[in-house]
Coordinates of C-alpha atoms in Angstrom, one line a residue:
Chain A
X414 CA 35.0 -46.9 8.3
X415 CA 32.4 -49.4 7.1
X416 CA 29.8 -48.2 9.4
X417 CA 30.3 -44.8 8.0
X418 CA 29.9 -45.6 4.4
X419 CA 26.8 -47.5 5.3
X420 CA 25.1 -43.8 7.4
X421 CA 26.7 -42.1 4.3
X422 CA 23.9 -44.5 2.4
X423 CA 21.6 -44.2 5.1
X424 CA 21.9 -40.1 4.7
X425 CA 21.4 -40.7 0.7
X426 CA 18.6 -42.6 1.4
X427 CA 16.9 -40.8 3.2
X428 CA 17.6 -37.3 1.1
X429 CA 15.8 -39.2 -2.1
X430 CA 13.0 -40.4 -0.3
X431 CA 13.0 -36.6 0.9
X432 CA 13.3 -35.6 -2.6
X433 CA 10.8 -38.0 -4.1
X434 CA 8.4 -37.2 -1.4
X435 CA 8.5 -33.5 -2.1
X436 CA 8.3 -34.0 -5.9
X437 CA 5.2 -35.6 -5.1
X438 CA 4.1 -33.0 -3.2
X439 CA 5.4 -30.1 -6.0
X440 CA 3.1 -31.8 -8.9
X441 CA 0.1 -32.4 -6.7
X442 CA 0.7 -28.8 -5.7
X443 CA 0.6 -27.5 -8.8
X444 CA -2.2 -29.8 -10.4
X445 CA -4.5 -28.7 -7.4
X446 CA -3.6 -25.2 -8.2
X447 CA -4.2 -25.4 -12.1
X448 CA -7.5 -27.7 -11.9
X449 CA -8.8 -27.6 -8.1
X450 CA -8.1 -30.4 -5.2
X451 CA -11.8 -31.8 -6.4
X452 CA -11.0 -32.7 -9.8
X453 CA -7.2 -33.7 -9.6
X454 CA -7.0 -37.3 -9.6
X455 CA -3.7 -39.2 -7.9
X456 CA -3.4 -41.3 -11.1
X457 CA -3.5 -37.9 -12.5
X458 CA -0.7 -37.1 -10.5
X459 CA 1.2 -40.1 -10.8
X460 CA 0.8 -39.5 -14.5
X461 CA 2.3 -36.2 -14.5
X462 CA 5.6 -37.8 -12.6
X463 CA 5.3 -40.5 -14.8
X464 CA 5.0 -43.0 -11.8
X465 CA 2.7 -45.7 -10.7
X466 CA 0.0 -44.8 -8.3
X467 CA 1.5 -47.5 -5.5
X468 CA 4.4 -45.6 -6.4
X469 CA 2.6 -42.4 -4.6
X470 CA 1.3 -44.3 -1.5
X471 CA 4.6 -45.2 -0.7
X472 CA 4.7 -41.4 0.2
X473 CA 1.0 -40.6 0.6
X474 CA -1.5 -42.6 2.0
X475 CA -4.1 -40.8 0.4
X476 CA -5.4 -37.0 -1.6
X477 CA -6.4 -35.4 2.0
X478 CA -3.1 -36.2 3.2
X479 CA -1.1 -34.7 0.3
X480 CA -3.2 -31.4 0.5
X481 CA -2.7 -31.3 4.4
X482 CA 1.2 -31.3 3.7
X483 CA 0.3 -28.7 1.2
X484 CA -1.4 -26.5 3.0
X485 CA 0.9 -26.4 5.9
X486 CA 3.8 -25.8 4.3
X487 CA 3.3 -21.9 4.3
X488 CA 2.6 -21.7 7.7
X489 CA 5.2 -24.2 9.0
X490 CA 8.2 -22.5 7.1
X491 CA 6.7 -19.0 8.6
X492 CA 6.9 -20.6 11.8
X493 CA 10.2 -21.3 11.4
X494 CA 11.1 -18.2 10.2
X495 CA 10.2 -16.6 13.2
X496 CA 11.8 -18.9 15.5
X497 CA 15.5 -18.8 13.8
X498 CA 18.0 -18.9 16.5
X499 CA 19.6 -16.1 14.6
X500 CA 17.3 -13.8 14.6
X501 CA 18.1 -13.4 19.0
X502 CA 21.0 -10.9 18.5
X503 CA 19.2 -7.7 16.8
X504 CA 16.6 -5.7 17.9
X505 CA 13.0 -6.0 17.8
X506 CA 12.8 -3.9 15.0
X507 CA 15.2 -5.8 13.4
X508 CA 13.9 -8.8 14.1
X509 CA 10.6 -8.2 13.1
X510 CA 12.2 -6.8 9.6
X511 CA 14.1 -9.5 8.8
X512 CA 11.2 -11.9 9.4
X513 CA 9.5 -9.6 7.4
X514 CA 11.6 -10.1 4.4
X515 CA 12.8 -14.0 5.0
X516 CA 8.2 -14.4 5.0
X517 CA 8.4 -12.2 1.6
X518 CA 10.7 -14.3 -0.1
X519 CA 8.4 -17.5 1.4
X520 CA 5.5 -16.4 -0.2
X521 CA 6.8 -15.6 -3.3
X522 CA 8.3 -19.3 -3.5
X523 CA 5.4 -21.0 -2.5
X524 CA 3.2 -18.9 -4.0
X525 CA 0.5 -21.8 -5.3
X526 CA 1.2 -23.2 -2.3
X527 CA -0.2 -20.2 -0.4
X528 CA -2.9 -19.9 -2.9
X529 CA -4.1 -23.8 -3.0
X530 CA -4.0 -23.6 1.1
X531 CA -6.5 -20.2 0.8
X532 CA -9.0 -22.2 -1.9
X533 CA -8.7 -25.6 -0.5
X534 CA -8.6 -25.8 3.4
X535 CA -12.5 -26.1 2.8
X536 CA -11.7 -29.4 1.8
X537 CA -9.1 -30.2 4.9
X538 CA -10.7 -32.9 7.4
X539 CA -12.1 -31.3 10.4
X540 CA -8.8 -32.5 13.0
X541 CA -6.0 -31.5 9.9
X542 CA -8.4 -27.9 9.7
X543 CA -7.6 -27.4 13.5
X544 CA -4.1 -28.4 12.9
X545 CA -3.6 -26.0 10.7
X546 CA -5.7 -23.6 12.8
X547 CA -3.2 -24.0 16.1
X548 CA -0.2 -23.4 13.6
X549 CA -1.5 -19.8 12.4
X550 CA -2.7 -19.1 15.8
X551 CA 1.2 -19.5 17.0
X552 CA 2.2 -17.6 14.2
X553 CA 0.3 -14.7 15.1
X554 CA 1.1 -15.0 18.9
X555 CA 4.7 -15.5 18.4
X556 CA 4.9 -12.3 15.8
X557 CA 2.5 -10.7 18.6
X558 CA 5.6 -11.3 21.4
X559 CA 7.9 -9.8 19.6
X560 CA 5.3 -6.7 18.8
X561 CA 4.8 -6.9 22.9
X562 CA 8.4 -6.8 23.4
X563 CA 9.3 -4.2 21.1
X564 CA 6.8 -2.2 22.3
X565 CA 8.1 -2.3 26.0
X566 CA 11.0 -1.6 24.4
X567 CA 10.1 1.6 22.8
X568 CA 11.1 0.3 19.0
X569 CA 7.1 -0.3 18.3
X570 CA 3.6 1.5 19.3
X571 CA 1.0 -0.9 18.2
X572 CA -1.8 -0.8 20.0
X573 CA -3.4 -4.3 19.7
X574 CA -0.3 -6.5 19.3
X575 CA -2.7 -9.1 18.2
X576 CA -4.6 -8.1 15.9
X577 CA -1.7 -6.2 14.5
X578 CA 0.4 -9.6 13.6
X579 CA -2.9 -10.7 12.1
X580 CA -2.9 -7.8 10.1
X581 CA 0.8 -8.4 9.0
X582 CA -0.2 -11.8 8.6
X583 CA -2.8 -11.1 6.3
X584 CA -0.7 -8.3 4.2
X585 CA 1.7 -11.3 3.3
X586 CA -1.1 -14.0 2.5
X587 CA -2.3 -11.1 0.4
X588 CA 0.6 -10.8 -1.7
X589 CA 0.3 -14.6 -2.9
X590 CA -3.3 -14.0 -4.2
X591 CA -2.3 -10.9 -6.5
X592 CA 1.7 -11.0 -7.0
X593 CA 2.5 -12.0 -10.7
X594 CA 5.8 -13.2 -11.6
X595 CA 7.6 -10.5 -13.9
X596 CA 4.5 -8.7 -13.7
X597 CA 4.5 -4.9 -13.0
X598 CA 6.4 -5.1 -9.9
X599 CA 9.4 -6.7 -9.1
X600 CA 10.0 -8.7 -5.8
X601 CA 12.5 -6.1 -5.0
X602 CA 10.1 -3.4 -5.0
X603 CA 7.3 -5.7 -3.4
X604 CA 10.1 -6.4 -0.2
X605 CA 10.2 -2.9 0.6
X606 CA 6.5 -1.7 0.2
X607 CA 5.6 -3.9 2.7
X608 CA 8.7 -3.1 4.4
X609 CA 7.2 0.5 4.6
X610 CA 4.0 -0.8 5.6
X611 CA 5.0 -3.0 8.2
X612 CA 6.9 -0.2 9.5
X613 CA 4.0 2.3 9.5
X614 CA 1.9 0.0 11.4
X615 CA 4.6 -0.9 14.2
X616 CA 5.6 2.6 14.5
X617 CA 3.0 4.9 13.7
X618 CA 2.0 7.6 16.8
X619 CA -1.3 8.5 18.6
X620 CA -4.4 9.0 15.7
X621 CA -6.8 11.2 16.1
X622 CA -9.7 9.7 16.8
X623 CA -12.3 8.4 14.7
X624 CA -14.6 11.2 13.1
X625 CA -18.2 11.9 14.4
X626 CA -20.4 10.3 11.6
Chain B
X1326 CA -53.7 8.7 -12.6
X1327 CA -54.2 5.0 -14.3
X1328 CA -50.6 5.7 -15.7
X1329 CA -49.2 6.3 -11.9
X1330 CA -51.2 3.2 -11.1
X1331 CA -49.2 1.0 -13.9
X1332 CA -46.1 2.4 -12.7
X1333 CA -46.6 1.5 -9.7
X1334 CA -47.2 -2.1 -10.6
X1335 CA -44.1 -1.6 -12.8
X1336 CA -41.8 -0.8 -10.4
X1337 CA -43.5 -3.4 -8.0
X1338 CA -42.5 -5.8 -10.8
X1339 CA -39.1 -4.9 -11.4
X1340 CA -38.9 -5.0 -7.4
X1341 CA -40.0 -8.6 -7.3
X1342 CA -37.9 -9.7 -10.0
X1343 CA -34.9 -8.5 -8.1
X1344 CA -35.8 -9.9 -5.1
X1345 CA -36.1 -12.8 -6.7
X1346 CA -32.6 -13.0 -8.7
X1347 CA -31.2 -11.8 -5.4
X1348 CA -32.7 -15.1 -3.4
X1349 CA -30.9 -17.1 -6.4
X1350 CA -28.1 -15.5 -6.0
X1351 CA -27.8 -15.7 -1.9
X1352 CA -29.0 -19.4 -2.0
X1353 CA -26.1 -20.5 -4.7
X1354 CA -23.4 -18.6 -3.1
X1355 CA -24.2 -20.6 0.2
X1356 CA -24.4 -23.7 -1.2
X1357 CA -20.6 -22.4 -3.4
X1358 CA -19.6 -21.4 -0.2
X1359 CA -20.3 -24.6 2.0
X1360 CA -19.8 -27.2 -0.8
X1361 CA -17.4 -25.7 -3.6
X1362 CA -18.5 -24.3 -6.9
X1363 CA -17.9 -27.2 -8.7
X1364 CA -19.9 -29.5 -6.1
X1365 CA -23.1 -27.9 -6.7
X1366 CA -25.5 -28.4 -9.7
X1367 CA -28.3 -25.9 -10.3
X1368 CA -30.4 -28.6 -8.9
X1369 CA -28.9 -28.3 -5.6
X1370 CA -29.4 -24.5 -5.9
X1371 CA -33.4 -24.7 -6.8
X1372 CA -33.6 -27.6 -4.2
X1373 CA -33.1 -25.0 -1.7
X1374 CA -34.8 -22.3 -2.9
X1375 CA -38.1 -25.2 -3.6
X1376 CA -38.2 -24.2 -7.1
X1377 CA -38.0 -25.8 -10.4
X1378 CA -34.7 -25.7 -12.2
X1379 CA -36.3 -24.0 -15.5
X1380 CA -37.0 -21.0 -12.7
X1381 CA -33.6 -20.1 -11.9
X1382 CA -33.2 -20.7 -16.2
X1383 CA -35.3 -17.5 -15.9
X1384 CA -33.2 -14.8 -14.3
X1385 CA -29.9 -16.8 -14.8
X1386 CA -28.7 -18.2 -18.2
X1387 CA -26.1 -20.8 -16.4
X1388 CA -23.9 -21.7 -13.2
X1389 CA -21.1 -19.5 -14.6
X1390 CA -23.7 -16.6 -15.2
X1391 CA -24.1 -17.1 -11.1
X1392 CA -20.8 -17.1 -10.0
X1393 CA -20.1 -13.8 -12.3
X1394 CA -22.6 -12.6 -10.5
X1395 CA -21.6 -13.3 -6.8
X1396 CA -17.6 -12.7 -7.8
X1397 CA -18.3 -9.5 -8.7
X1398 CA -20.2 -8.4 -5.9
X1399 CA -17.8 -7.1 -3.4
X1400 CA -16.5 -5.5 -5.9
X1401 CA -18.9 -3.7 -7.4
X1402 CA -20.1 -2.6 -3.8
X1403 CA -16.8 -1.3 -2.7
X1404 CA -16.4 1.0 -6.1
X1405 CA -19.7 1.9 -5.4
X1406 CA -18.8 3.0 -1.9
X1407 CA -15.5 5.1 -3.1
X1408 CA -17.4 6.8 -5.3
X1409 CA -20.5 8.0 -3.4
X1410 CA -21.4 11.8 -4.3
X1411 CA -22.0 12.7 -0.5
X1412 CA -18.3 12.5 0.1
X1413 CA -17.3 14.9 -1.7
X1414 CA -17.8 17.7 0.9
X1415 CA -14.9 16.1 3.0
X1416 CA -11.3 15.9 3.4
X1417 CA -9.2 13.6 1.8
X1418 CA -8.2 12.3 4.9
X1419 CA -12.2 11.6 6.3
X1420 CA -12.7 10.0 2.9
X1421 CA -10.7 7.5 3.5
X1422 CA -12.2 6.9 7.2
X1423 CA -15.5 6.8 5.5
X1424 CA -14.9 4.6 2.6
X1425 CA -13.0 2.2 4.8
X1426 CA -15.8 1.7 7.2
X1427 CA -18.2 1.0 4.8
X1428 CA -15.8 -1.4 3.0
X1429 CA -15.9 -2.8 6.0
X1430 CA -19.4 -3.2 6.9
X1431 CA -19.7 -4.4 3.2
X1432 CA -17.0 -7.3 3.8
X1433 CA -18.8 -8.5 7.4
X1434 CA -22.0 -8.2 5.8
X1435 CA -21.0 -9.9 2.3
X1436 CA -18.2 -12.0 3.7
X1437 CA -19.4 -15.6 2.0
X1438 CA -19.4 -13.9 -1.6
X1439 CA -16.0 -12.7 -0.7
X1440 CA -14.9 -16.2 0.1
X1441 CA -16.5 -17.4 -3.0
X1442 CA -14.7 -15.4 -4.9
X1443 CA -10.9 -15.6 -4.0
X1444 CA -11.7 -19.6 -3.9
X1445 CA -13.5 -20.0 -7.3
X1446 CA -12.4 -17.2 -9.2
X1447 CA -10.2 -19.7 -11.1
X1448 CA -13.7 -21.5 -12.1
X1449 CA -14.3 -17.9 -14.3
X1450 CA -14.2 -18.1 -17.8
X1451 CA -11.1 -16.1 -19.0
X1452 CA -13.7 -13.2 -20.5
X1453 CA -15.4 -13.0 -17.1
X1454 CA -12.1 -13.0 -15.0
X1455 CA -11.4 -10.1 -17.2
X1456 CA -14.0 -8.0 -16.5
X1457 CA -13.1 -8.9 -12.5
X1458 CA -9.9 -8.0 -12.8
X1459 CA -10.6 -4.6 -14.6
X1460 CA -13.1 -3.7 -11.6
X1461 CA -10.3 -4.4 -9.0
X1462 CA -7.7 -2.2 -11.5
X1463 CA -10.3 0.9 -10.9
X1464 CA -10.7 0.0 -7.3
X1465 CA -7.0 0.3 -6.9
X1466 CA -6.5 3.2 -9.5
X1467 CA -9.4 5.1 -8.3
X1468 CA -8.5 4.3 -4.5
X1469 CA -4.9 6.1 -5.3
X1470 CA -6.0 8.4 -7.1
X1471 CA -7.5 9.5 -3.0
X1472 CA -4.9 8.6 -1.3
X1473 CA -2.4 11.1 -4.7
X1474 CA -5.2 13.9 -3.9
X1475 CA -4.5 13.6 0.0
X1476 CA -0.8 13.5 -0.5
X1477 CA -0.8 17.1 -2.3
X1478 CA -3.2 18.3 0.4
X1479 CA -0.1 17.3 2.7
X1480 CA -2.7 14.8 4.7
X1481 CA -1.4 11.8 3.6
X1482 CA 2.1 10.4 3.3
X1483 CA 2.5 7.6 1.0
X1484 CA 5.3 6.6 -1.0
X1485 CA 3.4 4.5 -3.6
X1486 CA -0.1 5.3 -3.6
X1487 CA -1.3 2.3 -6.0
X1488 CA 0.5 -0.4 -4.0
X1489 CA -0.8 1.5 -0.8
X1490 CA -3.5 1.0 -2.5
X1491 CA -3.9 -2.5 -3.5
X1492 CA -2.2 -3.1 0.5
X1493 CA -5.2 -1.1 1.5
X1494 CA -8.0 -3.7 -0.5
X1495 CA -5.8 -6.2 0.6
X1496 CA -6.7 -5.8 4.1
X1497 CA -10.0 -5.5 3.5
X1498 CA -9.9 -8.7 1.8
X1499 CA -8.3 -10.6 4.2
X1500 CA -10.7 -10.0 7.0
X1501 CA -13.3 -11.8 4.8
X1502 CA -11.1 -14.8 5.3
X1503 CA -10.5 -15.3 8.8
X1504 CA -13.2 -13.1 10.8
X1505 CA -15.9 -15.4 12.7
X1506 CA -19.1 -13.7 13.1
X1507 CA -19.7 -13.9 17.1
X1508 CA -15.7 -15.0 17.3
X1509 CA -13.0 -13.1 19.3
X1510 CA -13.3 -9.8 17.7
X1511 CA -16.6 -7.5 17.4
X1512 CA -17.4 -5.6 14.5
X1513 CA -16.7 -2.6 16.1
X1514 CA -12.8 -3.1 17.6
X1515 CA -12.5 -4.9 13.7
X1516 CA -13.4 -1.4 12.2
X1517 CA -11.4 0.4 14.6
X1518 CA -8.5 -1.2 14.6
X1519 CA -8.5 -1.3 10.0
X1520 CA -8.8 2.4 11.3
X1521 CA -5.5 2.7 12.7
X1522 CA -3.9 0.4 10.3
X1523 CA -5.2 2.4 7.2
X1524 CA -4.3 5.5 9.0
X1525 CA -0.7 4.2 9.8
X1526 CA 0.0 3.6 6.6
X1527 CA -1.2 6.8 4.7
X1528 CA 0.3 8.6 7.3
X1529 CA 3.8 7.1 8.5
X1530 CA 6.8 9.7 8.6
X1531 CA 10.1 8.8 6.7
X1532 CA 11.1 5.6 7.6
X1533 CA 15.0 4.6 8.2
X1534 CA 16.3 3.0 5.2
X1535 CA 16.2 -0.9 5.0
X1536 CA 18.8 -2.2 7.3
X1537 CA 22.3 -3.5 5.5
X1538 CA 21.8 -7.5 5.9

């Protein structure tokens, strides 16, 4: 009984240092969006959580490591939405759909996230660059597997799986650079235009070839 | 005669004074693109050129003026290329082909001012990401307005033409962002295979409703 109380504490412990460290991460997030990496300061930082800078290191050992967190965080959620043991009873089809939506509703959550990672992985160091580098590349080759697979299935024609999940890739980077929040569209009607979309590219039949310039 | 003459050194003027706010133009967006706009001083920028600050004073009132000016260049070039006279003796359907390879060419050939300008647009004074934002609103409009025409002329099939639309800049976009000149992919299979995608997605058959989750 006692030892259970004390990895009830233990669990507690370890979800507020969870939850402190993504705080953190949150307000740096959005400070980097608002002002740029460059001119956000970590006392600004810790001012904005009204903490002490130590406070911060306790979490962070420094700015580059903060935006490296940020800027996989898109990517590394992605990655997991593709992998969800869930996902192995559909088809590829709907598989790729569901990921599809599940990425949607990532982007739209971590929006500045998405957007700080686009303006700011200049400023990555050269080995966390790489890192983050090797996580899109599986991205794309996993999402290109399951193209590959569908297609032997019959469920897609795609012709360079590949460059296809970079293309898919790409539409839902996209959508964190333009989407605005109870803007025009709605995240409803967002889901199932690139539903469509996604859908055209997977399944769309022979074109006629390029016209004679 | 002597008036052809003047003319001439006129428009040999005018020439050289282009040339020369292009150079200033090229230089800083390098320097934005390698170092951040906020990183480099006008100093920096006439460093490289070998010219005196009060130079660039002459063809460019200020930093901002210079990012204005590189921000809006993929922009301006791509309205320019949907709305060149000769293609008005073609289908709506060749059109697109056309207008999408030379967005594309545009992109490869301007990609850092493309980079420089999904990074720093938040360094644009509000009046200046105005005017921005209103070229990319007749991009899209003016793009839909194509792919509207194509859809009565039954060669297109697009459920939303100004989200096709902005889906269709979108991928334009994005290949600024991750292509490597020399990389993986030529120019040629990158053109070919926006090809397909474009063509997928302006002329995908009705799709099967959204499955039930």
């Amino acid at each position: 009984m006692a030892e259970e109380v004390v990895s009830d504490q233990a669990g507690l412990k370890a979800e507020i240092s969870d939850f402190k460290r993504r705080r953190i991460r949150e307000e740096a997030c959005h400070l980097f969006y608002q002002h740029g990496y460059e001119s956000t300061t970590l006392d600004a930082i810790a001012a904005a959580l009204h903490v002490t800078k130590p406070f911060i290191y306790g979490y962070y050992k420094n700015k580059s490591e903060l935006l490296l967190d940020i800027c996989s965080t898109g990517i590394s959620l992605s990655l997991a939405a593709l992998e969800e043991p869930d996902l192995e009873k559909h088809s590829h089809a709907d598989k790729l759909r569901r990921v599809v939506e599940r990425i949607t509703k990532l982007i739209l959550r971590y929006q500045e996230y998405i957007v700080v990672y686009v303006r700011e992985e200049k400023n990555l160091a050269p080995d966390q660059a790489r890192l983050i580098r090797k996580q899109r590349n599986a991205f794309d080759h996993r999402l290109a597997e399951l193209l590959m697979n569908g297609k032997r299935s019959g469920e897609f024609t795609v012709d360079d799986p590949l460059m296809t999940a970079n293309t898919i890739g790409g539409m839902l980077t996209w959508l964190s650079l333009w989407f605005v929040p109870g803007g025009k569209w709605s995240e409803t009607e967002i889901s199932a235009h690139l539903m469509r979309m996604v859908g055209a590219i997977t399944t769309h039949h022979t074109l006629e070839p390029a016209y004679a310039p």
